[in-house]
mmCIF file with all atom_site columns, C-alpha atoms in Angstrom:
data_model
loop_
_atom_site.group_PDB
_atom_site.id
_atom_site.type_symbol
_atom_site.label_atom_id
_atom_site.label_alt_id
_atom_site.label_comp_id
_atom_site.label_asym_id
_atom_site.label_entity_id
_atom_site.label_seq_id
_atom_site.pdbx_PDB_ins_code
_atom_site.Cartn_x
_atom_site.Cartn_y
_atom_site.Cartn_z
_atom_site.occupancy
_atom_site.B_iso_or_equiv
_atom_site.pdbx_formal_charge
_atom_site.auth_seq_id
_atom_site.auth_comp_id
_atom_site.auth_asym_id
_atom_site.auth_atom_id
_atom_site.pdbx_PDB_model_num
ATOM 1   C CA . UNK A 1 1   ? 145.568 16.609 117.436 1.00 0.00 ? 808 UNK A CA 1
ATOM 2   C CA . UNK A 1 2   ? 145.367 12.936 118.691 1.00 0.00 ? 809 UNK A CA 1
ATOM 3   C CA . UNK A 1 3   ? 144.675 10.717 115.514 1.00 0.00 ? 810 UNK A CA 1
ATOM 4   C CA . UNK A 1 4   ? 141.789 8.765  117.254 1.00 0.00 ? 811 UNK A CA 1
ATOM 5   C CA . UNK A 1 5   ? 138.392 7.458  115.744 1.00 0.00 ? 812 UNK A CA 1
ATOM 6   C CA . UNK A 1 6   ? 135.426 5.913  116.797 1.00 0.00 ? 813 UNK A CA 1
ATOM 7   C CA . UNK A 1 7   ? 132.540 4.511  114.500 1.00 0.00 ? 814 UNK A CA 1
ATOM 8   C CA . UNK A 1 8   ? 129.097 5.410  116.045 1.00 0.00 ? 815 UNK A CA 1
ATOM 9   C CA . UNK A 1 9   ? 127.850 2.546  115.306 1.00 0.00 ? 816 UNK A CA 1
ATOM 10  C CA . UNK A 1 10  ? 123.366 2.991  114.788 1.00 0.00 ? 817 UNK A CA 1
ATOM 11  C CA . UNK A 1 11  ? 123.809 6.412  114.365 1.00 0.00 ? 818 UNK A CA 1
ATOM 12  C CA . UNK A 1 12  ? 120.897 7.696  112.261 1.00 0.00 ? 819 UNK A CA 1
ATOM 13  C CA . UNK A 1 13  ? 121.190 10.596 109.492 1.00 0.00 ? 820 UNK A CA 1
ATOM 14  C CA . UNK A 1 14  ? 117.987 12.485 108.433 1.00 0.00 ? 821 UNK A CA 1
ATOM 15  C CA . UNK A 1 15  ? 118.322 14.717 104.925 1.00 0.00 ? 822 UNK A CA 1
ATOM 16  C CA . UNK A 1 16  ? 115.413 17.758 105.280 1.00 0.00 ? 823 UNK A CA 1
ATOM 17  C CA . UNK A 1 17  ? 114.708 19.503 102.625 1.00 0.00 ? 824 UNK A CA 1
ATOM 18  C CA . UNK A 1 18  ? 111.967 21.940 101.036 1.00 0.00 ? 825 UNK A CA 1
ATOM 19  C CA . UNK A 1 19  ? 111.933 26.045 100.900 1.00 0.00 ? 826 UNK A CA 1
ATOM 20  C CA . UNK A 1 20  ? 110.198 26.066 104.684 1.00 0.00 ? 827 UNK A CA 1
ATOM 21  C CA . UNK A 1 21  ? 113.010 23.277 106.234 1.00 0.00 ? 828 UNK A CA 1
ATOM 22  C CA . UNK A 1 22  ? 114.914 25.944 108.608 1.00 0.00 ? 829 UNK A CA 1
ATOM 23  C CA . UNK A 1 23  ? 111.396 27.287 110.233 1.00 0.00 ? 830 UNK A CA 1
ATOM 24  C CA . UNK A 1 24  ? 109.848 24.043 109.808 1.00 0.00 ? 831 UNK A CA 1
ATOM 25  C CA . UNK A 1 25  ? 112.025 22.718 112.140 1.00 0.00 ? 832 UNK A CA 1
ATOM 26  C CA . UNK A 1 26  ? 113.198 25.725 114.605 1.00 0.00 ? 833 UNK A CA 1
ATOM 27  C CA . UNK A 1 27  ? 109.300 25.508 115.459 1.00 0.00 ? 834 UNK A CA 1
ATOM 28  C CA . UNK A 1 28  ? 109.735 21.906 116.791 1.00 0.00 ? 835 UNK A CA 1
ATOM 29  C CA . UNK A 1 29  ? 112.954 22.644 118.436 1.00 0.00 ? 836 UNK A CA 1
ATOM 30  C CA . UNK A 1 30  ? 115.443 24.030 121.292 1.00 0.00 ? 837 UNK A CA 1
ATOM 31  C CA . UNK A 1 31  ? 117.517 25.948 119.481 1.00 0.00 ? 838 UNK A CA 1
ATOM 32  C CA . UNK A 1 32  ? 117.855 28.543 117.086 1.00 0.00 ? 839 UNK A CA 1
ATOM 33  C CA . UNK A 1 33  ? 117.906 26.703 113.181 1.00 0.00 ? 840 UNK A CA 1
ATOM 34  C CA . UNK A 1 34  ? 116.839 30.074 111.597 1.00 0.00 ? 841 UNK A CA 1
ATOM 35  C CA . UNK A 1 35  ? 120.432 31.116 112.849 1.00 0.00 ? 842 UNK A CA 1
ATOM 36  C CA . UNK A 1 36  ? 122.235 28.503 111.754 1.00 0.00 ? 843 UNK A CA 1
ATOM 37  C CA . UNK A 1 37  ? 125.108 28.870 109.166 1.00 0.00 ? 844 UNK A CA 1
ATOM 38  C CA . UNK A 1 38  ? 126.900 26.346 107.053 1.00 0.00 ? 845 UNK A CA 1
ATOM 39  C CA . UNK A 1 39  ? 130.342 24.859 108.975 1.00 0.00 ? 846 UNK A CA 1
ATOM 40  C CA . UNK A 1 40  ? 128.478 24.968 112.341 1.00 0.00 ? 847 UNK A CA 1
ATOM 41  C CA . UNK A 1 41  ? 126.963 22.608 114.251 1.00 0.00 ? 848 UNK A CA 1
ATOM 42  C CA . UNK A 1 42  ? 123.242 23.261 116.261 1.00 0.00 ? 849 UNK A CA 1
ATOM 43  C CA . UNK A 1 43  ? 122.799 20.839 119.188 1.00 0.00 ? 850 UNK A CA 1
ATOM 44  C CA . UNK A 1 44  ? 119.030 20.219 119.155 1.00 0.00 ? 851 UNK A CA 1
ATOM 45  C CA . UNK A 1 45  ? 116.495 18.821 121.180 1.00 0.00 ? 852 UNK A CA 1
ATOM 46  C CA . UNK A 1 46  ? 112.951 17.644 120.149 1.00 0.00 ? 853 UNK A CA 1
ATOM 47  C CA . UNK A 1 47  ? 110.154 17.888 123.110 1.00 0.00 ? 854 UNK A CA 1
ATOM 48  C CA . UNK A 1 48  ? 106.549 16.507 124.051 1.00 0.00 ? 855 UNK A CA 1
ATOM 49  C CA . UNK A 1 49  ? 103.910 19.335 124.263 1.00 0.00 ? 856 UNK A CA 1
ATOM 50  C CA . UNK A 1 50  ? 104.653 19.247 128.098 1.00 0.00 ? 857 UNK A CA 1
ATOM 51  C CA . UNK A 1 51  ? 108.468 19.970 127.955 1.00 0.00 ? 858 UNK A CA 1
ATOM 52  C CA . UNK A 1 52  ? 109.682 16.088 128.174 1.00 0.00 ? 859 UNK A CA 1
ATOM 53  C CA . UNK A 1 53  ? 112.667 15.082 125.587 1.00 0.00 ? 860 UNK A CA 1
ATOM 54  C CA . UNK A 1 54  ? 111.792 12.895 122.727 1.00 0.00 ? 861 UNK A CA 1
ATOM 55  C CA . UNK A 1 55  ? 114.665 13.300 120.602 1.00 0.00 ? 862 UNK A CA 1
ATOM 56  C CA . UNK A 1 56  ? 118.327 14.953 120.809 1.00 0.00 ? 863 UNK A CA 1
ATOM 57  C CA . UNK A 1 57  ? 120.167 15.650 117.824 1.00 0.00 ? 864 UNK A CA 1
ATOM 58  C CA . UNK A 1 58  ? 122.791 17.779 115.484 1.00 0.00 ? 865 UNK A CA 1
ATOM 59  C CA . UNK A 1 59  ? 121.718 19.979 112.612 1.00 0.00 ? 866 UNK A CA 1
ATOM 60  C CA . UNK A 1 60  ? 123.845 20.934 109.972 1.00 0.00 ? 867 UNK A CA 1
ATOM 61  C CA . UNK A 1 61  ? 122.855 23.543 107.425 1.00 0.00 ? 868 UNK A CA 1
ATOM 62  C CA . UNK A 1 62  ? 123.943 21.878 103.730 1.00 0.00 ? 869 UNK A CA 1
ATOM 63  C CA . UNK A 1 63  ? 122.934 24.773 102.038 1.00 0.00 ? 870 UNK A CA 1
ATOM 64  C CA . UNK A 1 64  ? 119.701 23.249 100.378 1.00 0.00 ? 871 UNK A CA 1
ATOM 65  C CA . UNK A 1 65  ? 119.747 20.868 103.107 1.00 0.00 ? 872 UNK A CA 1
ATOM 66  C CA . UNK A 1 66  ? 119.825 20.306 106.381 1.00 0.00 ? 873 UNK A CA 1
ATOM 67  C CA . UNK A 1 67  ? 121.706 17.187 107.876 1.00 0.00 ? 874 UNK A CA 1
ATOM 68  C CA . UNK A 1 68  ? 120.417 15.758 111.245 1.00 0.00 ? 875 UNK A CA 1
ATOM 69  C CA . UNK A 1 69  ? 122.451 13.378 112.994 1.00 0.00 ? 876 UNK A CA 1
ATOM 70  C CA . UNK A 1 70  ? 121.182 11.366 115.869 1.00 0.00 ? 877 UNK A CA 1
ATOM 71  C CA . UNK A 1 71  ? 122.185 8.841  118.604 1.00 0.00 ? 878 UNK A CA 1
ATOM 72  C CA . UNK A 1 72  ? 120.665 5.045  118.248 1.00 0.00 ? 879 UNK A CA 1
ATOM 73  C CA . UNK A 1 73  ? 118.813 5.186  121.089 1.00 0.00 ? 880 UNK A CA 1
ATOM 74  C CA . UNK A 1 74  ? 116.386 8.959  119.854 1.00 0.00 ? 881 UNK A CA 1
ATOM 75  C CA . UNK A 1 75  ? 116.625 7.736  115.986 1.00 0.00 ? 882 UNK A CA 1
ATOM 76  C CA . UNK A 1 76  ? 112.910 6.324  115.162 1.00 0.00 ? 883 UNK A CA 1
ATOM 77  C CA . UNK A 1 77  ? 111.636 8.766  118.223 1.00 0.00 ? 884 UNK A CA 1
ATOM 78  C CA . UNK A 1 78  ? 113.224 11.590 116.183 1.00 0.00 ? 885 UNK A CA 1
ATOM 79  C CA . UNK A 1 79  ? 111.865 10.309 112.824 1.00 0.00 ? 886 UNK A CA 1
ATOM 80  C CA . UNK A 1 80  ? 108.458 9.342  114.149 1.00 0.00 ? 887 UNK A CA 1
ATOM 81  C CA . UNK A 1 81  ? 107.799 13.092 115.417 1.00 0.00 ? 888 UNK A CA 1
ATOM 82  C CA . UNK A 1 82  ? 109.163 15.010 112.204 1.00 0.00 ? 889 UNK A CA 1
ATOM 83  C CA . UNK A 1 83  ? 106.378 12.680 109.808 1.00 0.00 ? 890 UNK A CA 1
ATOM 84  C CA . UNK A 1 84  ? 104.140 13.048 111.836 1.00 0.00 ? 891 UNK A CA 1
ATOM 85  C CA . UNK A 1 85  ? 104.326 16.814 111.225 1.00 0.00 ? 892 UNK A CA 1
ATOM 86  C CA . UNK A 1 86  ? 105.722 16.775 107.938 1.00 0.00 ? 893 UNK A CA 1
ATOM 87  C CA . UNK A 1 87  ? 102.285 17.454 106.176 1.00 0.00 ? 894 UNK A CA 1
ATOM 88  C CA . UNK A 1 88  ? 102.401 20.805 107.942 1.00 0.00 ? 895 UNK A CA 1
ATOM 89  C CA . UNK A 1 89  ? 105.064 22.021 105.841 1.00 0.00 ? 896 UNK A CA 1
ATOM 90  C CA . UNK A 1 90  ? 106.684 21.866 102.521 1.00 0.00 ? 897 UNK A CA 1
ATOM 91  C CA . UNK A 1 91  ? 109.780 20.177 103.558 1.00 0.00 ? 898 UNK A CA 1
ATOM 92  C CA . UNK A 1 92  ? 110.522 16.804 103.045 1.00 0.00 ? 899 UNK A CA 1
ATOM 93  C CA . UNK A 1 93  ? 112.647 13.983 105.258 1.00 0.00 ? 900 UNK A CA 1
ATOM 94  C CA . UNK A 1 94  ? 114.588 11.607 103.556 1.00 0.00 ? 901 UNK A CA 1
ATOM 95  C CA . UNK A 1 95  ? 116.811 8.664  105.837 1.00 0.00 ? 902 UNK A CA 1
ATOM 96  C CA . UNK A 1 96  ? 119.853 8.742  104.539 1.00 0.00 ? 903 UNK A CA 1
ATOM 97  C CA . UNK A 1 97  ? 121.506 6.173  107.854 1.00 0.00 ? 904 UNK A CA 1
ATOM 98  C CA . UNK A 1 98  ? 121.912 3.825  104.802 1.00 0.00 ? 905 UNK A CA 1
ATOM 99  C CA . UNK A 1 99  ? 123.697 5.735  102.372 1.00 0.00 ? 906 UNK A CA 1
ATOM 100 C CA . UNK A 1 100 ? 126.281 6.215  105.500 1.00 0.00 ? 907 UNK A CA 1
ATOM 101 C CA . UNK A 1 101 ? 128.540 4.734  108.317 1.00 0.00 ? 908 UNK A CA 1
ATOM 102 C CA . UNK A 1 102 ? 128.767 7.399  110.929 1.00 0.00 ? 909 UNK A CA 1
ATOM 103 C CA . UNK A 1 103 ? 132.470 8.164  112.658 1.00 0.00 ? 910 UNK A CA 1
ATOM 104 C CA . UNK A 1 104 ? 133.580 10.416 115.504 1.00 0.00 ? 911 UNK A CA 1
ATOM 105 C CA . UNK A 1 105 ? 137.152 11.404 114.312 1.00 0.00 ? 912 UNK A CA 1
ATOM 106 C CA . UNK A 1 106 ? 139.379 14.018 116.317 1.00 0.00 ? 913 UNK A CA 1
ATOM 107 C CA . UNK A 1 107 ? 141.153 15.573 113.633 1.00 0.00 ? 914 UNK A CA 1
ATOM 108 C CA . UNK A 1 108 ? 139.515 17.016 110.749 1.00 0.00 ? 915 UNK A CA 1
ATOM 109 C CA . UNK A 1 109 ? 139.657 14.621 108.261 1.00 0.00 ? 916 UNK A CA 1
ATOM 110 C CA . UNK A 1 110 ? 140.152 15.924 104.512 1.00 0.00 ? 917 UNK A CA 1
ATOM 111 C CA . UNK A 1 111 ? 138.345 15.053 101.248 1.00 0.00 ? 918 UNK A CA 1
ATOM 112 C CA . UNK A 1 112 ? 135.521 13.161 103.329 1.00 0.00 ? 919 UNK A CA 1
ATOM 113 C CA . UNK A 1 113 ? 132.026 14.450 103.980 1.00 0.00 ? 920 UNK A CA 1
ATOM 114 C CA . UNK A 1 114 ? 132.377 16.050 107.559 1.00 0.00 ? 921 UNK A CA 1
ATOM 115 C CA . UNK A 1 115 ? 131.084 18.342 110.029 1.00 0.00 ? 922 UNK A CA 1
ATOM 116 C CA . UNK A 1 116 ? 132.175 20.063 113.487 1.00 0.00 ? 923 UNK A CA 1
ATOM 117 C CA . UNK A 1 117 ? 131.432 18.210 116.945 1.00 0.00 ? 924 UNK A CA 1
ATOM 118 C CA . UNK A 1 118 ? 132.562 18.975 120.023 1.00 0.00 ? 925 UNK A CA 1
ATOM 119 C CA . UNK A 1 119 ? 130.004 17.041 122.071 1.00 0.00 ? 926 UNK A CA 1
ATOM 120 C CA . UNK A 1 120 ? 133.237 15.085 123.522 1.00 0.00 ? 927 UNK A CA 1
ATOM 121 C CA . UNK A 1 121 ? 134.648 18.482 125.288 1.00 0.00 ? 928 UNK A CA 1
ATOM 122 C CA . UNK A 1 122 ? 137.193 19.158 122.320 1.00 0.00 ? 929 UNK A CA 1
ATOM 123 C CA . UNK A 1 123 ? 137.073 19.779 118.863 1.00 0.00 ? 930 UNK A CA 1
ATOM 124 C CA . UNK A 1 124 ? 136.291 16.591 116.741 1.00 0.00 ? 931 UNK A CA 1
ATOM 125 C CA . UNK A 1 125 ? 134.171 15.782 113.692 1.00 0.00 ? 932 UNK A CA 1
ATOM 126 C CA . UNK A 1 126 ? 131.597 13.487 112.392 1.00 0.00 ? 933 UNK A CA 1
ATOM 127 C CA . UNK A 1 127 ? 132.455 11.889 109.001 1.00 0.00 ? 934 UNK A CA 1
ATOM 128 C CA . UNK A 1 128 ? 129.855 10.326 107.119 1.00 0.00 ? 935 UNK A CA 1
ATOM 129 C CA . UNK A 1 129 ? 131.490 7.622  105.039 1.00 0.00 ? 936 UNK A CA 1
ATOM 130 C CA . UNK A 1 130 ? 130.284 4.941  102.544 1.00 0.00 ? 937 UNK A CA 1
ATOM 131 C CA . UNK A 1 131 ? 129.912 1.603  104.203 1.00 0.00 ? 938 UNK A CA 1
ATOM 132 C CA . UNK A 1 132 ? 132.004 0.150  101.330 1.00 0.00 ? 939 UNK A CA 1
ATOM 133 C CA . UNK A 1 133 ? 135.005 2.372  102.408 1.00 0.00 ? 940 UNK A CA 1
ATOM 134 C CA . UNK A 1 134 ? 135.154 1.744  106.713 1.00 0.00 ? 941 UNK A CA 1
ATOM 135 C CA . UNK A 1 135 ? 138.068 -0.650 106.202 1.00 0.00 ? 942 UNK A CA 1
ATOM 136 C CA . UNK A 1 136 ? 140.069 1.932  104.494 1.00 0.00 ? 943 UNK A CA 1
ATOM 137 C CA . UNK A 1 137 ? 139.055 4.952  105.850 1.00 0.00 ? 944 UNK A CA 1
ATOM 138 C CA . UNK A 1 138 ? 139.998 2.902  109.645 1.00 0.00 ? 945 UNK A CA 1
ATOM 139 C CA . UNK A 1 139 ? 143.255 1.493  108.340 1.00 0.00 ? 946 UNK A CA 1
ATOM 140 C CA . UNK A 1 140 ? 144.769 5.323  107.659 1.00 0.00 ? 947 UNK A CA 1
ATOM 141 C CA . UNK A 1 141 ? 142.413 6.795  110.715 1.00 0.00 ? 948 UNK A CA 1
ATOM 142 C CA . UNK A 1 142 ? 144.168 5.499  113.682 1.00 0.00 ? 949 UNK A CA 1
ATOM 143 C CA . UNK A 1 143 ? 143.649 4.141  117.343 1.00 0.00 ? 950 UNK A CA 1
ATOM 144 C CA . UNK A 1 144 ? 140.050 3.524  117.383 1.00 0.00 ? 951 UNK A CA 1
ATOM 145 C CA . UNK A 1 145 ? 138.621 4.384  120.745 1.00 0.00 ? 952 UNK A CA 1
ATOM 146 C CA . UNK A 1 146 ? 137.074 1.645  122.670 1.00 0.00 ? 953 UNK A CA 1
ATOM 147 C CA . UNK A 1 147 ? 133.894 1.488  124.435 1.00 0.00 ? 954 UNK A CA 1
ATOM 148 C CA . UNK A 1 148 ? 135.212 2.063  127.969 1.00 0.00 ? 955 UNK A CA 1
ATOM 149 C CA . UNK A 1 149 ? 137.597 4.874  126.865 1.00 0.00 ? 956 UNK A CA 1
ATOM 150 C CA . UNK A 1 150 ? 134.653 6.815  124.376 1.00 0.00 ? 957 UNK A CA 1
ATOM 151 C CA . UNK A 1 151 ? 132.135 6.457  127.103 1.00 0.00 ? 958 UNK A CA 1
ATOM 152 C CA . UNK A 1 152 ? 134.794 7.753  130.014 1.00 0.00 ? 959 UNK A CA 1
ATOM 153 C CA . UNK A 1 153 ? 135.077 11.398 127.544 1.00 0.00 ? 960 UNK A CA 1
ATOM 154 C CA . UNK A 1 154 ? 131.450 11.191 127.225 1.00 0.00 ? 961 UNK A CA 1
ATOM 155 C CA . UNK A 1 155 ? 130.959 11.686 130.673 1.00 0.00 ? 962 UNK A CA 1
ATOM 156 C CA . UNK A 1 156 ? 133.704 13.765 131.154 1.00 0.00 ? 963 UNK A CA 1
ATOM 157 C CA . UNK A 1 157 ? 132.382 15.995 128.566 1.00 0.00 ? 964 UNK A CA 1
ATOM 158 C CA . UNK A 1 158 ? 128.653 16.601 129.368 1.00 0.00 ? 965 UNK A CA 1
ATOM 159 C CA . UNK A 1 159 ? 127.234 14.884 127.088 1.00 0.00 ? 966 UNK A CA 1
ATOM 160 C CA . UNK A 1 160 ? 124.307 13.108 128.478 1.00 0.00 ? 967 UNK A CA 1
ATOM 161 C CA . UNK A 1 161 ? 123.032 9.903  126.979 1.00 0.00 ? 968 UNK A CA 1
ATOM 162 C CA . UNK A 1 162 ? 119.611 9.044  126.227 1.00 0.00 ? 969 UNK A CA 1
ATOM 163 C CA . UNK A 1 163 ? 118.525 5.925  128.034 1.00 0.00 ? 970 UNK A CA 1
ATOM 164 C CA . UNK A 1 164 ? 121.482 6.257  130.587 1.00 0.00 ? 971 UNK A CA 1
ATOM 165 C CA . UNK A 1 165 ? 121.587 9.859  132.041 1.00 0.00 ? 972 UNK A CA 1
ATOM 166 C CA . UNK A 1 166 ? 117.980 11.272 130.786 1.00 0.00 ? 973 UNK A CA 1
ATOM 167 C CA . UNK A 1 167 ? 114.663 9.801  129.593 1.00 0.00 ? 974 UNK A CA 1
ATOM 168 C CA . UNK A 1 168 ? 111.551 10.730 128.123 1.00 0.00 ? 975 UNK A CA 1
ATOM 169 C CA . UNK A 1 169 ? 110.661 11.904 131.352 1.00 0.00 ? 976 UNK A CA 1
ATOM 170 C CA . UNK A 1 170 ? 113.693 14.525 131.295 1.00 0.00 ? 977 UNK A CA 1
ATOM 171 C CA . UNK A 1 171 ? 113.066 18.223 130.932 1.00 0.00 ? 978 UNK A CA 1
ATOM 172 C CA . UNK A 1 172 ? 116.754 19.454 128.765 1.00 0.00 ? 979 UNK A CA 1
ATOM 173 C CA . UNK A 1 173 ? 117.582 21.680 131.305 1.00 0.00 ? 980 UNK A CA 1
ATOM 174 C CA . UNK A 1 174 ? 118.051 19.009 133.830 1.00 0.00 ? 981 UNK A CA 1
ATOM 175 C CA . UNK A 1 175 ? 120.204 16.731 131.078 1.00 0.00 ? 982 UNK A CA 1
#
């Protein structure tokens, strides 16, 4: 596999936790959380009461947690429609973007907090590093992808952009 990296720079990272957090939020959602299992990843996408896309995200089952990991541009969007909700449930969301620097690595990196995604067409990962480690963990990570070259496999992929190739006024199916 290509040793290639590229920090995703804004990326947010929501922690959910409480007894109710996988029906809590597969009742706000386009896919199936109940299902999920631990080492897969659940593209998700959060909608208006009329169908229109507020938020797109991955969901990672931790085991007592579940990891969400979302684009810059759906971050407070996502956040802002999970509080406001929140009180409905016994689960709790905790912002964990800080505690983080978010990469998109193509080979599985070991040792390092990590999980599958293959929103770029291939199998790749997203690592979720502490800020005080980037310079190392670039320096033995490889060619860093730059912005021309990440967004050209974006498109290539499918993998629609919020902002750019869907708004709030985009129904998923037609992402």
């Amino acid at each position: 596999s290509e040793r290639i990296f590229r920090a995703m720079t804004g990326w947010k990272v929501f922690i959910l936790s409480g007894p109710d957090r996988k029906s809590f939020l597969h009742g706000l959602v386009t896919n199936d959380v109940k299902g999920l299992s631990p080492g897969r990843e659940l593209p998700c996408c959060l909608l208006t009461p009329k169908g229109k896309l507020q938020a797109h995200f991955w969901t990672y089952d931790q085991g007592e947690t579940l990891l969400l990991a979302c684009p810059p541009e759906t971050g407070e969007a996502l956040r802002a429609a999970l509080e406001k909700v929140l009180p409905l449930s016994e689960s709790k969301l905790e912002d964990g973007s800080g505690r983080w620097s978010v990469y998109w690595q193509a080979c599985e990196p070991s040792g390092l907090l990590s999980f599958p995604f293959s929103a770029l067409g291939r199998p790749g990962w997203l690592v979720l590093i502490d800020p005080s480690s980037r310079l190392s963990f670039e320096a033995v990570s490889g060619r860093s992808l730059c912005d021309d070259e990440f967004e050209r496999r974006r498109i290539e992929s499918g993998w629609p952009r919020f902002g750019v190739d869907m708004d709030s006024d985009t129904i998923p199916l037609e992402a």
